PDB file of C-alpha atoms in Angstrom:
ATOM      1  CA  UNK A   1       1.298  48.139  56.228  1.00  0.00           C
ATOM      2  CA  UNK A   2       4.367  50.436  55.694  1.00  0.00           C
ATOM      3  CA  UNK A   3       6.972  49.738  57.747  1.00  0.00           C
ATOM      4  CA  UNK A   4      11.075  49.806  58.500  1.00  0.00           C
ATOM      5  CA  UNK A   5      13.669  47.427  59.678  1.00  0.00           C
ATOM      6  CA  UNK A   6      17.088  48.707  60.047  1.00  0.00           C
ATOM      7  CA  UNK A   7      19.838  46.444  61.777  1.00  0.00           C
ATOM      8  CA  UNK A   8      20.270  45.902  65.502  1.00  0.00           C
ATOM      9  CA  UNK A   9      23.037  47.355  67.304  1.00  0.00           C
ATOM     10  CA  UNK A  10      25.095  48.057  69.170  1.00  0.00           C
ATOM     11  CA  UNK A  11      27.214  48.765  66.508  1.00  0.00           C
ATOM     12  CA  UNK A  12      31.130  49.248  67.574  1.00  0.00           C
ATOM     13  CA  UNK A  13      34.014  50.682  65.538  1.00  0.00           C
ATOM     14  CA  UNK A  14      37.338  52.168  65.998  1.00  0.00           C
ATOM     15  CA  UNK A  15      37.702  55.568  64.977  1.00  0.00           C
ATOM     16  CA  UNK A  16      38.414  56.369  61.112  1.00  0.00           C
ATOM     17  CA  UNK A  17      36.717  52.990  60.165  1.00  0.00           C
ATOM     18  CA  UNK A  18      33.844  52.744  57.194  1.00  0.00           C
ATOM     19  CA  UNK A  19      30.269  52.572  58.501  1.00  0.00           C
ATOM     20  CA  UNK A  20      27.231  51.136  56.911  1.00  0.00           C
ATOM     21  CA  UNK A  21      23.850  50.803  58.668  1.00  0.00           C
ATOM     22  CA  UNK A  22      21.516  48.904  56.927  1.00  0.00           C
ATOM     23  CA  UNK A  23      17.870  50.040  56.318  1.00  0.00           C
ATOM     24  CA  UNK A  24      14.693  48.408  54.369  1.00  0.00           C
ATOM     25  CA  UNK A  25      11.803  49.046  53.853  1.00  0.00           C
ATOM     26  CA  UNK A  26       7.710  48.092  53.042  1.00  0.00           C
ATOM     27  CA  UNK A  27       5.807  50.817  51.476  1.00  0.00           C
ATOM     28  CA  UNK A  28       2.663  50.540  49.217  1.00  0.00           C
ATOM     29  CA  UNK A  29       3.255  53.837  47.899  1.00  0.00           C
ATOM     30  CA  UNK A  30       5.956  56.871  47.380  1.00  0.00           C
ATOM     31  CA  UNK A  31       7.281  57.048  50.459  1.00  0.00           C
ATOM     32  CA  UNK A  32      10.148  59.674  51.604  1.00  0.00           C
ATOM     33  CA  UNK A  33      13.044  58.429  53.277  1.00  0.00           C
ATOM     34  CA  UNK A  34      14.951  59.824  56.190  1.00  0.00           C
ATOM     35  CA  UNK A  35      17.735  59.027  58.517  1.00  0.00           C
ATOM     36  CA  UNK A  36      17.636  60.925  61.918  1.00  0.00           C
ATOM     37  CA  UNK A  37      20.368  61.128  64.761  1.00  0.00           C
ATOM     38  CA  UNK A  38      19.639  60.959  68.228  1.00  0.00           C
ATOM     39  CA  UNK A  39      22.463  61.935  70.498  1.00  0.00           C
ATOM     40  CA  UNK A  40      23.036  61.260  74.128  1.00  0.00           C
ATOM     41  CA  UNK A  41      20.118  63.148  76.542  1.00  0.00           C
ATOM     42  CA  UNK A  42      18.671  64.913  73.125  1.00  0.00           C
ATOM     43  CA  UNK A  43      15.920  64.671  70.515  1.00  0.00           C
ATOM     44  CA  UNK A  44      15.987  63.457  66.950  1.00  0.00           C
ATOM     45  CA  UNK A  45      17.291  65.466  64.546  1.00  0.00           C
ATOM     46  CA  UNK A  46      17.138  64.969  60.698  1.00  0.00           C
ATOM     47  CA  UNK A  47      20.491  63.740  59.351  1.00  0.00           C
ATOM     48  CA  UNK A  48      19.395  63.789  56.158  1.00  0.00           C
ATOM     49  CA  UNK A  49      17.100  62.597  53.453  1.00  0.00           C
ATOM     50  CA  UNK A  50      15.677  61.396  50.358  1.00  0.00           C
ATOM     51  CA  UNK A  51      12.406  61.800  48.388  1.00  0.00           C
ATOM     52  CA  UNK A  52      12.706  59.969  44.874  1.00  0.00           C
ATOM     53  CA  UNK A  53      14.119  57.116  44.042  1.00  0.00           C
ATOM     54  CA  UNK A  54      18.177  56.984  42.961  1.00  0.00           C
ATOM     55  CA  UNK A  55      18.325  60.163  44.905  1.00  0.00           C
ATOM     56  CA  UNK A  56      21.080  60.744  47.654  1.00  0.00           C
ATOM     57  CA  UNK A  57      20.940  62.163  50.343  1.00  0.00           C
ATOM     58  CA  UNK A  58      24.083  63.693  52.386  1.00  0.00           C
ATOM     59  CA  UNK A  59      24.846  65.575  55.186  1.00  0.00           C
ATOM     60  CA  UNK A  60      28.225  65.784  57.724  1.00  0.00           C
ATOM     61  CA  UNK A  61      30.081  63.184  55.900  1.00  0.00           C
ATOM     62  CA  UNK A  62      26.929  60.700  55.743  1.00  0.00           C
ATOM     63  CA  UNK A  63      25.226  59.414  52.422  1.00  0.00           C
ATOM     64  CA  UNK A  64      22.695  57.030  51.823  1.00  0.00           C
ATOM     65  CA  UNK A  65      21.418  56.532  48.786  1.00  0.00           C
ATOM     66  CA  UNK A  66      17.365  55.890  47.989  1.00  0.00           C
ATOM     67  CA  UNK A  67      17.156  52.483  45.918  1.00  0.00           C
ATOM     68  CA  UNK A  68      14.078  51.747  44.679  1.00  0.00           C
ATOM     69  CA  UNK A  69      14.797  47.878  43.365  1.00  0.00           C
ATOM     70  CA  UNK A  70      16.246  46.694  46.662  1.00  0.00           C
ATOM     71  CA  UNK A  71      13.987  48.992  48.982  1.00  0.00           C
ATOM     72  CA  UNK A  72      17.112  49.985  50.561  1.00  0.00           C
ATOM     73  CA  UNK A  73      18.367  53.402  51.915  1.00  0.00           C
ATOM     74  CA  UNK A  74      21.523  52.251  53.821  1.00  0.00           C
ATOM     75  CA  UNK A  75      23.408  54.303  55.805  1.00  0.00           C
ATOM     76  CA  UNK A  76      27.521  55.426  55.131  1.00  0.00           C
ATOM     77  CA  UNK A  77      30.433  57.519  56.268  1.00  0.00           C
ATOM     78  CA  UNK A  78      33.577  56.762  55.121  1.00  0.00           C
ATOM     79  CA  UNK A  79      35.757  57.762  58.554  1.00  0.00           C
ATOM     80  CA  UNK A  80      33.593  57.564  61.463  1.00  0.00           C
ATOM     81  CA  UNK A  81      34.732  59.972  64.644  1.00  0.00           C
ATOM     82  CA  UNK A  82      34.172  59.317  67.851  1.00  0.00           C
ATOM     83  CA  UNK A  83      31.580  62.618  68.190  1.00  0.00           C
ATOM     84  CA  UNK A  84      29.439  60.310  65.673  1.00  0.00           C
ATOM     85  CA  UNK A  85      28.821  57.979  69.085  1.00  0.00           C
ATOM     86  CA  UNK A  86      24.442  58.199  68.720  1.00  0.00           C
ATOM     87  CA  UNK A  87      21.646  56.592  67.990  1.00  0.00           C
ATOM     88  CA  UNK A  88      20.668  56.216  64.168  1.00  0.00           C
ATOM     89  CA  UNK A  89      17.020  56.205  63.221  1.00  0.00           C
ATOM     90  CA  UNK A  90      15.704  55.332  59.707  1.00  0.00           C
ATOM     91  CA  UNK A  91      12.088  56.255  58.760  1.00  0.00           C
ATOM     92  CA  UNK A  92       9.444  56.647  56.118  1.00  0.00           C
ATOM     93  CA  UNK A  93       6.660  58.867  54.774  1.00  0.00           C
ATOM     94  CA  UNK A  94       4.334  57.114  52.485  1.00  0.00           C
ATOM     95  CA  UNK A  95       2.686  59.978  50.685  1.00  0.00           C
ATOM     96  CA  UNK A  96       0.264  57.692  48.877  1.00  0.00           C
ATOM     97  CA  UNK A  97      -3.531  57.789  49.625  1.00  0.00           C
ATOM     98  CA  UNK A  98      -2.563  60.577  52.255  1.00  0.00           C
ATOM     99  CA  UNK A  99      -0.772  58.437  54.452  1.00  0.00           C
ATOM    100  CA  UNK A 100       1.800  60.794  54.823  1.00  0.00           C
ATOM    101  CA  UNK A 101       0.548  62.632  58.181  1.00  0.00           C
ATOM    102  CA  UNK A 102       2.813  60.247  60.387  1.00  0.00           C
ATOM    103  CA  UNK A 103       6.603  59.317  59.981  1.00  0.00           C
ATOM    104  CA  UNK A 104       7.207  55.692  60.386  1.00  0.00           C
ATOM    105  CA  UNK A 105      10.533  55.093  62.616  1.00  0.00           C
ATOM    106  CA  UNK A 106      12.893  51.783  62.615  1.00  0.00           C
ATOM    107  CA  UNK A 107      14.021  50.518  65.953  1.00  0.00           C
ATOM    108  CA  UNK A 108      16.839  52.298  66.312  1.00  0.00           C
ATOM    109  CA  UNK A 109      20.642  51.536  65.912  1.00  0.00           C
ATOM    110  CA  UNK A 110      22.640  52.239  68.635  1.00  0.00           C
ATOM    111  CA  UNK A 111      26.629  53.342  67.000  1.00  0.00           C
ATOM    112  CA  UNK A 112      29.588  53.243  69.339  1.00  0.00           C
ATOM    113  CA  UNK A 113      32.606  54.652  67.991  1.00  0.00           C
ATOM    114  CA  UNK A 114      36.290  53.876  70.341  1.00  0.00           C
ATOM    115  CA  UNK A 115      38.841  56.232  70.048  1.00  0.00           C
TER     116      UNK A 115
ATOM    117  CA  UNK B   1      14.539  80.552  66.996  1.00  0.00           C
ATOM    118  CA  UNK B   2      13.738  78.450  70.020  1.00  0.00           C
ATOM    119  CA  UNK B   3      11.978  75.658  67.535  1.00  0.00           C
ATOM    120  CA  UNK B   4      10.130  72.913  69.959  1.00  0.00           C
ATOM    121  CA  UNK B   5      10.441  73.486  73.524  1.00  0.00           C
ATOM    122  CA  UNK B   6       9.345  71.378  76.600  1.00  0.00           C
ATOM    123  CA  UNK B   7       8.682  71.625  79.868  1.00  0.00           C
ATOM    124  CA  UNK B   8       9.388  70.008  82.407  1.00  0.00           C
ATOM    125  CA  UNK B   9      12.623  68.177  81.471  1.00  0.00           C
ATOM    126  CA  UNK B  10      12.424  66.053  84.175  1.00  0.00           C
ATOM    127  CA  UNK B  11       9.242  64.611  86.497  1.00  0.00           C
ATOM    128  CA  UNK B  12       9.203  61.746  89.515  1.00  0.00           C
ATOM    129  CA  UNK B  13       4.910  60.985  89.925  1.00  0.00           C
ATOM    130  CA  UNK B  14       3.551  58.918  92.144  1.00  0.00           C
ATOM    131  CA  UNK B  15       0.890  56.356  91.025  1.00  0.00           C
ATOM    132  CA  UNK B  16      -2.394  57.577  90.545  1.00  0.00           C
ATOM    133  CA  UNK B  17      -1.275  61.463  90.230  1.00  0.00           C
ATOM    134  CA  UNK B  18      -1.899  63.050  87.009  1.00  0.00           C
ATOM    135  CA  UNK B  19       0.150  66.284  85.475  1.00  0.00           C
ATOM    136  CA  UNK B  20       0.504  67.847  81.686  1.00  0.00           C
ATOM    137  CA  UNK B  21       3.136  67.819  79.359  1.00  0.00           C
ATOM    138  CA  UNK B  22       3.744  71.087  77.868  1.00  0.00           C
ATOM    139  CA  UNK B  23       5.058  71.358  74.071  1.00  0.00           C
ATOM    140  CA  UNK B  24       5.219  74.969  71.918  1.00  0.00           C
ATOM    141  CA  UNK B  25       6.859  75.288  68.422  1.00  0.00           C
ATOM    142  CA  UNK B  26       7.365  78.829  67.048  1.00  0.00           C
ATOM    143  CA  UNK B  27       7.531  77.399  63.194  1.00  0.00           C
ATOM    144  CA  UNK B  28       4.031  78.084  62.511  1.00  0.00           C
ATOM    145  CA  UNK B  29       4.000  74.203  62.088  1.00  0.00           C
ATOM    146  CA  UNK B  30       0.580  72.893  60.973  1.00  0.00           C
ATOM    147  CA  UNK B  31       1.566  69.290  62.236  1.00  0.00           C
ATOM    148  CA  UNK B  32       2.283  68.240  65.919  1.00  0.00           C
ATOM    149  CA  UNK B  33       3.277  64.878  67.717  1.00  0.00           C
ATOM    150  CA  UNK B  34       3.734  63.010  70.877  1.00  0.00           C
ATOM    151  CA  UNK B  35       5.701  60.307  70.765  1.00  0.00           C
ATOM    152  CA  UNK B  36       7.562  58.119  74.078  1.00  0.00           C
ATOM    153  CA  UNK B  37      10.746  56.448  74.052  1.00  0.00           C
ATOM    154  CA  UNK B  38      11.136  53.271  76.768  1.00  0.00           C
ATOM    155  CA  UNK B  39      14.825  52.941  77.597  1.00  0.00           C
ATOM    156  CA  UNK B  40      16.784  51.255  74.754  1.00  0.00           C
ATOM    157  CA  UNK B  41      13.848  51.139  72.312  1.00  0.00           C
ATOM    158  CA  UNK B  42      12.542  53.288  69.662  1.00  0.00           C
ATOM    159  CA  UNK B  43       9.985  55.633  69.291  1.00  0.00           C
ATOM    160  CA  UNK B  44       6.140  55.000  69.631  1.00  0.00           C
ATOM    161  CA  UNK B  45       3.444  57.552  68.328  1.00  0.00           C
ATOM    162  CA  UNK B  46       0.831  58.888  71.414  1.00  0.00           C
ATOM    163  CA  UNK B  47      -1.257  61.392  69.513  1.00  0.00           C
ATOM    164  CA  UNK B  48      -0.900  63.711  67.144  1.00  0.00           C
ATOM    165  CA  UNK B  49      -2.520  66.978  65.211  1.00  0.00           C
ATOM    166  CA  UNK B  50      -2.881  67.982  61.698  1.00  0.00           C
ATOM    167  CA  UNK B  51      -4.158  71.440  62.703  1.00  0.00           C
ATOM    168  CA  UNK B  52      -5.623  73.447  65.546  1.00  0.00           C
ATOM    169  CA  UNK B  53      -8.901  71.609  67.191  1.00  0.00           C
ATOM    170  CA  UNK B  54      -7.857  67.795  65.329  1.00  0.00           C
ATOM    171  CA  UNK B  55      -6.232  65.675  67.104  1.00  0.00           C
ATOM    172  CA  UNK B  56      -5.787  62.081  66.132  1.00  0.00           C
ATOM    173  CA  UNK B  57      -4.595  58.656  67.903  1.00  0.00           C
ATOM    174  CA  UNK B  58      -1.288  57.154  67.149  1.00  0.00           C
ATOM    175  CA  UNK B  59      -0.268  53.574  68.422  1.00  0.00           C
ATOM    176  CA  UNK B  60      -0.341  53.975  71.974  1.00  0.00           C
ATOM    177  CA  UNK B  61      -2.792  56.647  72.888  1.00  0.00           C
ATOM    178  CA  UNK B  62      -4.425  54.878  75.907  1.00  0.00           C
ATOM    179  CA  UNK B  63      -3.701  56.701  79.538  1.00  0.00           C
ATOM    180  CA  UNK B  64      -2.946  59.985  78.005  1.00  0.00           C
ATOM    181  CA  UNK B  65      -5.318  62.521  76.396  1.00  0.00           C
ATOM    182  CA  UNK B  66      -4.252  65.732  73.972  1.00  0.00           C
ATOM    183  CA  UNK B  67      -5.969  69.167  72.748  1.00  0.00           C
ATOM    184  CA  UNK B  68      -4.421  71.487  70.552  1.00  0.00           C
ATOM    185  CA  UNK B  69      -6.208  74.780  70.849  1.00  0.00           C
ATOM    186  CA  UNK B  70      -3.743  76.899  69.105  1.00  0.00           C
ATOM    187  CA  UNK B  71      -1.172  76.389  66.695  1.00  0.00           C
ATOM    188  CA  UNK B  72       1.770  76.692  69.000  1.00  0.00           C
ATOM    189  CA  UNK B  73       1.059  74.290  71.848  1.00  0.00           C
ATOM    190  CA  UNK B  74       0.144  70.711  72.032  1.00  0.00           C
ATOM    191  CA  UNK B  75      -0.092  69.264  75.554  1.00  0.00           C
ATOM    192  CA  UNK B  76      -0.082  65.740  76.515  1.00  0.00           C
ATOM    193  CA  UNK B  77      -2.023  65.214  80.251  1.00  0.00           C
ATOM    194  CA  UNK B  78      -1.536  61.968  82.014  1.00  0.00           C
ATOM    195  CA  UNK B  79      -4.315  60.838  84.193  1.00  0.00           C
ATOM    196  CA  UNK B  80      -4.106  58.424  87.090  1.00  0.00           C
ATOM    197  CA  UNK B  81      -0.291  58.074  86.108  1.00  0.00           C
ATOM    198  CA  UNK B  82       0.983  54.193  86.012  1.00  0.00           C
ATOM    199  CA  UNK B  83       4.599  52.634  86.111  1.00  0.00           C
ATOM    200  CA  UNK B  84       4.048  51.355  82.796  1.00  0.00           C
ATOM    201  CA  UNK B  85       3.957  55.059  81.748  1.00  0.00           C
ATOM    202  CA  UNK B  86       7.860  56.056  82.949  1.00  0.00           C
ATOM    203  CA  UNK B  87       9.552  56.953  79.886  1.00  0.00           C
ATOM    204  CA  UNK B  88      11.118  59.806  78.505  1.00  0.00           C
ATOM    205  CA  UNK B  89       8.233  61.869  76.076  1.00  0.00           C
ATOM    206  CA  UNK B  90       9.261  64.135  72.942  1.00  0.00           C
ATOM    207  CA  UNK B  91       7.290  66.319  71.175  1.00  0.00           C
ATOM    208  CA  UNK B  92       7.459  67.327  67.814  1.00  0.00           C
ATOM    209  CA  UNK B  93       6.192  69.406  64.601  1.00  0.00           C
ATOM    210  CA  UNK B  94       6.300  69.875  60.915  1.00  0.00           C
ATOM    211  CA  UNK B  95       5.180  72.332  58.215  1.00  0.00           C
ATOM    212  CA  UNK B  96       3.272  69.360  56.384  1.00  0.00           C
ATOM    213  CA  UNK B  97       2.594  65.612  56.383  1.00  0.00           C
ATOM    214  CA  UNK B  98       5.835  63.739  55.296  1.00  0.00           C
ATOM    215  CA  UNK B  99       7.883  66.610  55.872  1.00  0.00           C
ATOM    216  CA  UNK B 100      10.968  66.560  58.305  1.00  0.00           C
ATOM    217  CA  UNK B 101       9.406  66.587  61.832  1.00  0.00           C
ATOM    218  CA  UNK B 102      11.697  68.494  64.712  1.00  0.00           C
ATOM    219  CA  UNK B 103      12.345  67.525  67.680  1.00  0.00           C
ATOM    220  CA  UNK B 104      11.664  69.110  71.288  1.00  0.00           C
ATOM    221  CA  UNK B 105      14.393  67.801  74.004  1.00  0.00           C
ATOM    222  CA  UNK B 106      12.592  65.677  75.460  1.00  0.00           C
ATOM    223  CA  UNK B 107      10.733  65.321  79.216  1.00  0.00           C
ATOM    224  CA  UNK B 108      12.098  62.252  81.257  1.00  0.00           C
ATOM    225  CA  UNK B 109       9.325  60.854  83.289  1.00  0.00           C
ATOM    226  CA  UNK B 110       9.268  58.278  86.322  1.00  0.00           C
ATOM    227  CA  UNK B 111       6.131  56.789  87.660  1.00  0.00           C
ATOM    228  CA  UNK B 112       6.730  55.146  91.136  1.00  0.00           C
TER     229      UNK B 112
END
């Protein structure tokens, strides 16, 4: 089944340093990609996302970019800030043979950024 | 736009009590969801609804029950509550299947 593995945290940088969070993923048809942020005592919200292959998706200094070959839709920002201290969620919606009603979620990945 | 709200935020049950969840969206969402979060771990889908009067299991439906008799609301009832069941609970909604889903805060229950 479809399914998404994104790397294990915690994750811990200084502040200003380059961030990648790695996500793959299994899907047996056209799935949508997504990366959500969860922030201390909140709910997910969308960060951003993707819904073809080669596109990008960006959104408050974060890109990740929807590769198709590698299965791939890693996770960047250039200079991280301490206010990006959260909890990173990649997902998936397959939208083949209506399997599209649910969002698959990775584990989590858990970012601590040090001032 | 108040988007998903919940209620309560917070909730200490005893075993064996039961209580509902309550979750509203003012999107006009066709698509509704329960999902739990266990400290440290991701999310895991209760139930959710494609439309008002279907409701569907997800992968962990067993000791809660849903209805969805409007568009708006979606509650979640726990019956004969159980340690196991102390997590925090979010809903959320979308327009469509695949589409973003948002987010309700969350309700943070304990079971002791």
């Amino acid at each position: 089944g479809d399914s998404v593995t994104q790397m294990e945290g915690p994750v811990t940088l200084s502040e200003e340093a380059f961030l990648t969070i790695n996500c793959t993923y299994t899907a047996t048809g056209y799935p949508s990609l997504f990366w959500y942020v969860q922030y201390p005592g909140e709910g997910l919200q969308l960060l951003l996302k993707a819904t073809k292959a080669d596109d990008k998706g960006s959104n408050k200094g974060f890109e990740a970019t929807y590769r198709k070959e590698t299965t791939s839709f890693h996770l960047e920002k250039g200079s991280v800030q301490v206010s990006d201290s959260a909890v990173y969620f990649c997902a998936l919606s397959d939208r083949a043979m209506n399997r599209d009603d649910k969002i698959i979620f990775g584990k989590g990945t858990r970012l601590h950024i040090l001032p | 736009n108040a988007g998903v709200t919940q209620t309560p935020k917070f909730r200490i049950l005893k075993i064996g009590q039961s209580m509902t969840l309550q979750c509203t969206q003012d999107m006009n969402h066709n698509y509704m969801y329960w999902y739990r979060q266990d400290p440290g771990m991701g999310l895991k889908l209760i139930y959710y609804s494609v439309g008002a009067g279907i409701t569907d299991k997800g992968e962990v439906p067993n000791g809660y029950n849903v209805s969805r008799s409007t568009t708006e609301d979606f509650p979640l009832r726990l019956e004969l509550a159980a340690p196991s069941q102390t997590s925090v609970y979010f809903c959320a909604s979308s327009l469509a299947g695949g589409n973003t889903q948002y987010f309700g805060p969350g309700t943070r229950l304990t079971v002791l």
